[in-house]
Amino acid sequence: IIHMETRDLFMYKTRQSLPDYVEFQTYHIRNLFRNCNSGVGRDIRHRNVNDMCTGIHGLFGQTDQQTSSPQIYSVIHSRNLEGKAGHELLARVAKNTGCDPEAALNMEPEYIKAILEPIGMLNHPIVFLTDHQRPEILERLRADKDIGPMIHLVPDEASWVGGDITLGIMANAFIGNPASTFSGFIAKSRLALGFEGTYMFRAKNGNGEWEEVCEKRCIFWKRMLWNMA
């Protein structure tokens, strides 16, 4: 029997190769979503469990999956990571991956449009998930003539961690912060479930155009993200 404290488990680094680690992780993520909460039953503290789809239902309503087309939308996850600490953490990630050290924290309209416009997603709802630490980010996006009309916020009664995760996973495009473990879990889950359109590691090339600078599996790579992977 091996006894480990929570911190030791969080700091643990696997000795598996990257392909083996990705296969191990994605296998268990797929199993997790085969048995996700549907709002039926109680948790270990005897509280009613939430439905993982409350966010989607709260924004777009409940539809018959057999007869209705899937809702087309994108998700922006704006995570500030407690100010200075967030800037330092993303700077470390940027040093290892080559991504921009500020873009995923600031979520400027120009950055968002460079992702969504080429894939035709500016004409569809843009769901904004946030930690509420920097309200000016949402204000800038709402003030933009292209992005503003498309911004949607999850209703308070439908917002919880599980529901927000599902919104991010099921989106046609997900724009996240590689320094956030919340964004990271969504990105890992999207890869495990076969979804394209995840934008995490972005930087401008020599022509001043935004592009992905790290492959999909970077989100699992401990050399890049340390314990967050």
mmCIF file of C-alpha atoms in Angstrom:
data_model
loop_
_atom_site.group_PDB
_atom_site.id
_atom_site.type_symbol
_atom_site.label_atom_id
_atom_site.label_comp_id
_atom_site.label_asym_id
_atom_site.label_seq_id
_atom_site.Cartn_x
_atom_site.Cartn_y
_atom_site.Cartn_z
ATOM 1 C CA ILE A 1 0.000 0.000 0.000
ATOM 2 C CA ILE A 2 1.339 3.409 -0.996
ATOM 3 C CA HIS A 3 0.158 6.422 0.979
ATOM 4 C CA MET A 4 0.483 9.859 -0.662
ATOM 5 C CA GLU A 5 -0.678 13.296 0.362
ATOM 6 C CA THR A 6 -2.806 15.337 -2.035
ATOM 7 C CA ARG A 7 0.101 17.649 -2.840
ATOM 8 C CA ASP A 8 2.336 14.676 -3.651
ATOM 9 C CA LEU A 9 -0.273 13.340 -6.045
ATOM 10 C CA PHE A 10 -0.576 16.729 -7.750
ATOM 11 C CA MET A 11 3.217 17.047 -8.096
ATOM 12 C CA TYR A 12 3.676 13.462 -9.333
ATOM 13 C CA LYS A 13 5.351 13.137 -12.718
ATOM 14 C CA THR A 14 4.752 10.037 -14.786
ATOM 15 C CA ARG A 15 7.641 8.106 -16.281
ATOM 16 C CA GLN A 16 5.580 7.030 -19.273
ATOM 17 C CA SER A 17 6.418 8.210 -22.761
ATOM 18 C CA LEU A 18 4.199 10.968 -24.120
ATOM 19 C CA PRO A 19 2.225 8.637 -26.468
ATOM 20 C CA ASP A 20 1.616 6.145 -23.638
ATOM 21 C CA TYR A 21 0.627 8.902 -21.227
ATOM 22 C CA VAL A 22 -1.795 10.441 -23.730
ATOM 23 C CA GLU A 23 -3.357 7.039 -24.415
ATOM 24 C CA PHE A 24 -3.720 6.314 -20.688
ATOM 25 C CA GLN A 25 -5.259 9.704 -19.915
ATOM 26 C CA THR A 26 -7.636 9.830 -22.880
ATOM 27 C CA TYR A 27 -8.886 6.302 -22.154
ATOM 28 C CA HIS A 28 -9.922 7.305 -18.636
ATOM 29 C CA ILE A 29 -11.418 10.616 -19.780
ATOM 30 C CA ARG A 30 -13.631 8.751 -22.264
ATOM 31 C CA ASN A 31 -14.734 6.390 -19.497
ATOM 32 C CA LEU A 32 -15.482 9.360 -17.249
ATOM 33 C CA PHE A 33 -17.888 10.849 -19.776
ATOM 34 C CA ARG A 34 -19.640 7.528 -20.277
ATOM 35 C CA ASN A 35 -20.791 7.899 -16.677
ATOM 36 C CA CYS A 36 -21.255 11.646 -16.209
ATOM 37 C CA ASN A 37 -23.858 13.247 -13.939
ATOM 38 C CA SER A 38 -27.308 13.602 -15.468
ATOM 39 C CA GLY A 39 -28.969 15.286 -12.486
ATOM 40 C CA VAL A 40 -30.265 12.044 -10.986
ATOM 41 C CA GLY A 41 -29.216 10.890 -7.519
ATOM 42 C CA ARG A 42 -27.143 12.282 -4.651
ATOM 43 C CA ASP A 43 -23.441 12.794 -3.992
ATOM 44 C CA ILE A 44 -21.402 11.474 -1.050
ATOM 45 C CA ARG A 45 -22.677 14.384 1.074
ATOM 46 C CA HIS A 46 -26.287 13.468 0.247
ATOM 47 C CA ARG A 47 -26.828 16.558 -1.899
ATOM 48 C CA ASN A 48 -28.693 16.418 -5.189
ATOM 49 C CA VAL A 49 -26.255 16.067 -8.073
ATOM 50 C CA ASN A 50 -26.222 18.547 -10.932
ATOM 51 C CA ASP A 51 -26.679 17.775 -14.606
ATOM 52 C CA MET A 52 -23.520 18.183 -16.684
ATOM 53 C CA CYS A 53 -25.671 19.682 -19.446
ATOM 54 C CA THR A 54 -27.252 22.488 -17.407
ATOM 55 C CA GLY A 55 -25.096 25.124 -19.099
ATOM 56 C CA ILE A 56 -26.069 24.020 -22.601
ATOM 57 C CA HIS A 57 -29.727 23.726 -21.641
ATOM 58 C CA GLY A 58 -29.681 27.084 -19.857
ATOM 59 C CA LEU A 59 -28.320 28.861 -22.922
ATOM 60 C CA PHE A 60 -29.896 27.005 -25.805
ATOM 61 C CA GLY A 61 -32.798 25.071 -24.291
ATOM 62 C CA GLN A 62 -33.380 21.343 -24.185
ATOM 63 C CA THR A 63 -33.713 19.709 -27.582
ATOM 64 C CA ASP A 64 -34.440 16.232 -28.848
ATOM 65 C CA GLN A 65 -31.039 14.842 -29.780
ATOM 66 C CA GLN A 66 -32.643 12.426 -32.228
ATOM 67 C CA THR A 67 -34.385 15.073 -34.316
ATOM 68 C CA SER A 68 -32.531 18.352 -33.720
ATOM 69 C CA SER A 69 -29.255 19.568 -35.198
ATOM 70 C CA PRO A 70 -26.479 20.285 -32.680
ATOM 71 C CA GLN A 71 -26.164 23.905 -31.579
ATOM 72 C CA ILE A 72 -23.258 25.695 -33.266
ATOM 73 C CA TYR A 73 -21.297 27.922 -30.886
ATOM 74 C CA SER A 74 -17.829 28.773 -29.616
ATOM 75 C CA VAL A 75 -16.506 29.203 -26.069
ATOM 76 C CA ILE A 76 -13.975 31.651 -24.668
ATOM 77 C CA HIS A 77 -12.548 30.709 -21.284
ATOM 78 C CA SER A 78 -11.136 33.864 -19.693
ATOM 79 C CA ARG A 79 -9.029 32.950 -16.668
ATOM 80 C CA ASN A 80 -6.920 35.620 -14.974
ATOM 81 C CA LEU A 81 -5.248 33.297 -12.453
ATOM 82 C CA GLU A 82 -5.047 35.825 -9.627
ATOM 83 C CA GLY A 83 -3.242 38.624 -11.444
ATOM 84 C CA LYS A 84 0.558 38.626 -11.173
ATOM 85 C CA ALA A 85 0.723 34.884 -10.548
ATOM 86 C CA GLY A 86 -1.236 34.279 -13.744
ATOM 87 C CA HIS A 87 1.134 36.416 -15.804
ATOM 88 C CA GLU A 88 4.146 34.604 -14.368
ATOM 89 C CA LEU A 89 2.617 31.181 -14.977
ATOM 90 C CA LEU A 90 1.645 31.916 -18.578
ATOM 91 C CA ALA A 91 5.108 33.398 -19.176
ATOM 92 C CA ARG A 92 6.626 30.077 -18.090
ATOM 93 C CA VAL A 93 4.295 28.172 -20.396
ATOM 94 C CA ALA A 94 5.134 30.574 -23.229
ATOM 95 C CA LYS A 95 8.854 30.033 -22.719
ATOM 96 C CA ASN A 96 8.434 26.276 -23.176
ATOM 97 C CA THR A 97 5.798 26.194 -25.908
ATOM 98 C CA GLY A 98 6.405 29.376 -27.896
ATOM 99 C CA CYS A 99 2.883 30.711 -27.324
ATOM 100 C CA ASP A 100 2.232 34.394 -26.704
ATOM 101 C CA PRO A 101 2.811 35.298 -23.015
ATOM 102 C CA GLU A 102 -0.198 37.642 -22.772
ATOM 103 C CA ALA A 103 -2.819 36.871 -25.435
ATOM 104 C CA ALA A 104 -4.654 34.086 -23.575
ATOM 105 C CA LEU A 105 -4.920 36.301 -20.484
ATOM 106 C CA ASN A 106 -6.149 39.417 -22.285
ATOM 107 C CA MET A 107 -8.468 37.817 -24.879
ATOM 108 C CA GLU A 108 -8.401 40.965 -27.029
ATOM 109 C CA PRO A 109 -11.053 41.237 -29.789
ATOM 110 C CA GLU A 110 -8.335 41.094 -32.443
ATOM 111 C CA TYR A 111 -7.058 37.809 -31.004
ATOM 112 C CA ILE A 112 -10.548 36.274 -30.852
ATOM 113 C CA LYS A 113 -11.478 37.384 -34.373
ATOM 114 C CA ALA A 114 -8.240 35.984 -35.781
ATOM 115 C CA ILE A 115 -9.448 32.572 -34.585
ATOM 116 C CA LEU A 116 -13.182 32.684 -35.227
ATOM 117 C CA GLU A 117 -13.425 34.653 -38.477
ATOM 118 C CA PRO A 118 -11.466 32.218 -40.713
ATOM 119 C CA ILE A 119 -13.606 29.290 -39.544
ATOM 120 C CA GLY A 120 -16.918 31.111 -39.983
ATOM 121 C CA MET A 121 -17.792 31.230 -36.274
ATOM 122 C CA LEU A 122 -18.336 34.982 -35.890
ATOM 123 C CA ASN A 123 -21.928 34.489 -37.021
ATOM 124 C CA HIS A 124 -22.721 32.060 -34.201
ATOM 125 C CA PRO A 125 -23.094 32.427 -30.403
ATOM 126 C CA ILE A 126 -19.878 33.041 -28.449
ATOM 127 C CA VAL A 127 -20.185 31.781 -24.873
ATOM 128 C CA PHE A 128 -17.982 33.665 -22.424
ATOM 129 C CA LEU A 129 -16.809 31.741 -19.336
ATOM 130 C CA THR A 130 -14.870 33.750 -16.765
ATOM 131 C CA ASP A 131 -13.523 33.903 -13.225
ATOM 132 C CA HIS A 132 -14.848 37.514 -13.029
ATOM 133 C CA GLN A 133 -11.437 38.873 -11.987
ATOM 134 C CA ARG A 134 -11.094 41.167 -15.010
ATOM 135 C CA PRO A 135 -14.493 42.517 -16.091
ATOM 136 C CA GLU A 136 -12.828 44.831 -18.615
ATOM 137 C CA ILE A 137 -12.157 41.827 -20.864
ATOM 138 C CA LEU A 138 -15.864 41.160 -21.269
ATOM 139 C CA GLU A 139 -16.515 44.886 -21.702
ATOM 140 C CA ARG A 140 -14.008 45.075 -24.584
ATOM 141 C CA LEU A 141 -15.530 42.068 -26.312
ATOM 142 C CA ARG A 142 -19.060 43.409 -25.914
ATOM 143 C CA ALA A 143 -17.958 46.765 -27.344
ATOM 144 C CA ASP A 144 -16.599 45.152 -30.509
ATOM 145 C CA LYS A 145 -19.070 45.469 -33.394
ATOM 146 C CA ASP A 146 -18.440 41.918 -34.629
ATOM 147 C CA ILE A 147 -18.075 40.006 -31.380
ATOM 148 C CA GLY A 148 -20.384 41.971 -29.084
ATOM 149 C CA PRO A 149 -23.743 40.916 -30.577
ATOM 150 C CA MET A 150 -22.729 37.260 -30.385
ATOM 151 C CA ILE A 151 -21.606 37.184 -26.721
ATOM 152 C CA HIS A 152 -23.657 34.939 -24.415
ATOM 153 C CA LEU A 153 -23.273 34.436 -20.657
ATOM 154 C CA VAL A 154 -24.421 31.339 -18.813
ATOM 155 C CA PRO A 155 -27.456 32.136 -16.608
ATOM 156 C CA ASP A 156 -26.537 32.106 -12.913
ATOM 157 C CA GLU A 157 -28.994 29.303 -12.147
ATOM 158 C CA ALA A 158 -27.381 27.103 -14.824
ATOM 159 C CA SER A 159 -23.749 27.910 -14.061
ATOM 160 C CA TRP A 160 -21.558 25.422 -12.210
ATOM 161 C CA VAL A 161 -18.193 23.784 -12.846
ATOM 162 C CA GLY A 162 -19.575 20.646 -14.518
ATOM 163 C CA GLY A 163 -21.948 22.559 -16.762
ATOM 164 C CA ASP A 164 -19.207 24.971 -17.840
ATOM 165 C CA ILE A 165 -16.887 22.052 -18.625
ATOM 166 C CA THR A 166 -19.506 20.474 -20.870
ATOM 167 C CA LEU A 167 -20.079 23.785 -22.664
ATOM 168 C CA GLY A 168 -16.368 23.994 -23.405
ATOM 169 C CA ILE A 169 -16.060 20.387 -24.524
ATOM 170 C CA MET A 170 -19.058 20.432 -26.850
ATOM 171 C CA ALA A 171 -18.245 23.767 -28.506
ATOM 172 C CA ASN A 172 -17.364 23.917 -32.191
ATOM 173 C CA ALA A 173 -14.410 26.097 -31.183
ATOM 174 C CA PHE A 174 -12.802 26.427 -27.753
ATOM 175 C CA ILE A 175 -10.404 29.274 -26.935
ATOM 176 C CA GLY A 176 -8.632 28.718 -23.640
ATOM 177 C CA ASN A 177 -5.689 29.672 -21.461
ATOM 178 C CA PRO A 178 -2.885 27.074 -21.450
ATOM 179 C CA ALA A 179 -1.888 28.166 -17.928
ATOM 180 C CA SER A 180 -5.331 27.203 -16.580
ATOM 181 C CA THR A 181 -5.962 23.629 -15.448
ATOM 182 C CA PHE A 182 -9.681 24.208 -16.167
ATOM 183 C CA SER A 183 -8.938 25.094 -19.790
ATOM 184 C CA GLY A 184 -6.464 22.234 -19.832
ATOM 185 C CA PHE A 185 -9.019 19.642 -18.756
ATOM 186 C CA ILE A 186 -11.454 20.855 -21.406
ATOM 187 C CA ALA A 187 -8.718 20.680 -24.055
ATOM 188 C CA LYS A 188 -7.714 17.170 -22.950
ATOM 189 C CA SER A 189 -11.327 16.020 -22.997
ATOM 190 C CA ARG A 190 -11.904 17.465 -26.466
ATOM 191 C CA LEU A 191 -8.876 15.564 -27.753
ATOM 192 C CA ALA A 192 -9.990 12.366 -26.008
ATOM 193 C CA LEU A 193 -13.476 12.629 -27.516
ATOM 194 C CA GLY A 194 -12.253 13.467 -31.013
ATOM 195 C CA PHE A 195 -13.211 17.152 -31.237
ATOM 196 C CA GLU A 196 -11.229 19.562 -33.393
ATOM 197 C CA GLY A 197 -11.116 23.342 -33.025
ATOM 198 C CA THR A 198 -9.195 23.782 -29.770
ATOM 199 C CA TYR A 199 -7.096 26.967 -29.620
ATOM 200 C CA MET A 200 -4.693 27.195 -26.695
ATOM 201 C CA PHE A 201 -1.092 27.764 -27.830
ATOM 202 C CA ARG A 202 -1.169 30.771 -30.166
ATOM 203 C CA ALA A 203 1.495 33.238 -31.302
ATOM 204 C CA LYS A 204 2.062 35.581 -34.211
ATOM 205 C CA ASN A 205 4.294 34.387 -37.026
ATOM 206 C CA GLY A 206 6.728 36.489 -39.038
ATOM 207 C CA ASN A 207 3.864 37.871 -41.111
ATOM 208 C CA GLY A 208 1.996 39.060 -38.035
ATOM 209 C CA GLU A 209 -0.644 36.320 -38.332
ATOM 210 C CA TRP A 210 -1.851 34.273 -35.357
ATOM 211 C CA GLU A 211 -1.178 30.535 -35.529
ATOM 212 C CA GLU A 212 -0.952 27.468 -33.307
ATOM 213 C CA VAL A 213 2.640 26.882 -32.202
ATOM 214 C CA CYS A 214 2.352 23.605 -30.293
ATOM 215 C CA GLU A 215 0.725 20.356 -31.353
ATOM 216 C CA LYS A 216 -2.528 19.026 -29.865
ATOM 217 C CA ARG A 217 -0.720 16.746 -27.419
ATOM 218 C CA CYS A 218 1.132 19.675 -25.816
ATOM 219 C CA ILE A 219 -1.641 19.877 -23.240
ATOM 220 C CA PHE A 220 -0.458 16.477 -21.968
ATOM 221 C CA TRP A 221 3.268 17.179 -22.166
ATOM 222 C CA LYS A 222 4.838 17.555 -18.724
ATOM 223 C CA ARG A 223 8.021 19.011 -20.230
ATOM 224 C CA MET A 224 5.853 21.905 -21.382
ATOM 225 C CA LEU A 225 3.282 22.260 -18.596
ATOM 226 C CA TRP A 226 4.816 20.433 -15.621
ATOM 227 C CA ASN A 227 2.205 19.287 -13.103
ATOM 228 C CA MET A 228 -0.648 20.938 -15.012
ATOM 229 C CA ALA A 229 -0.320 18.205 -17.620
#
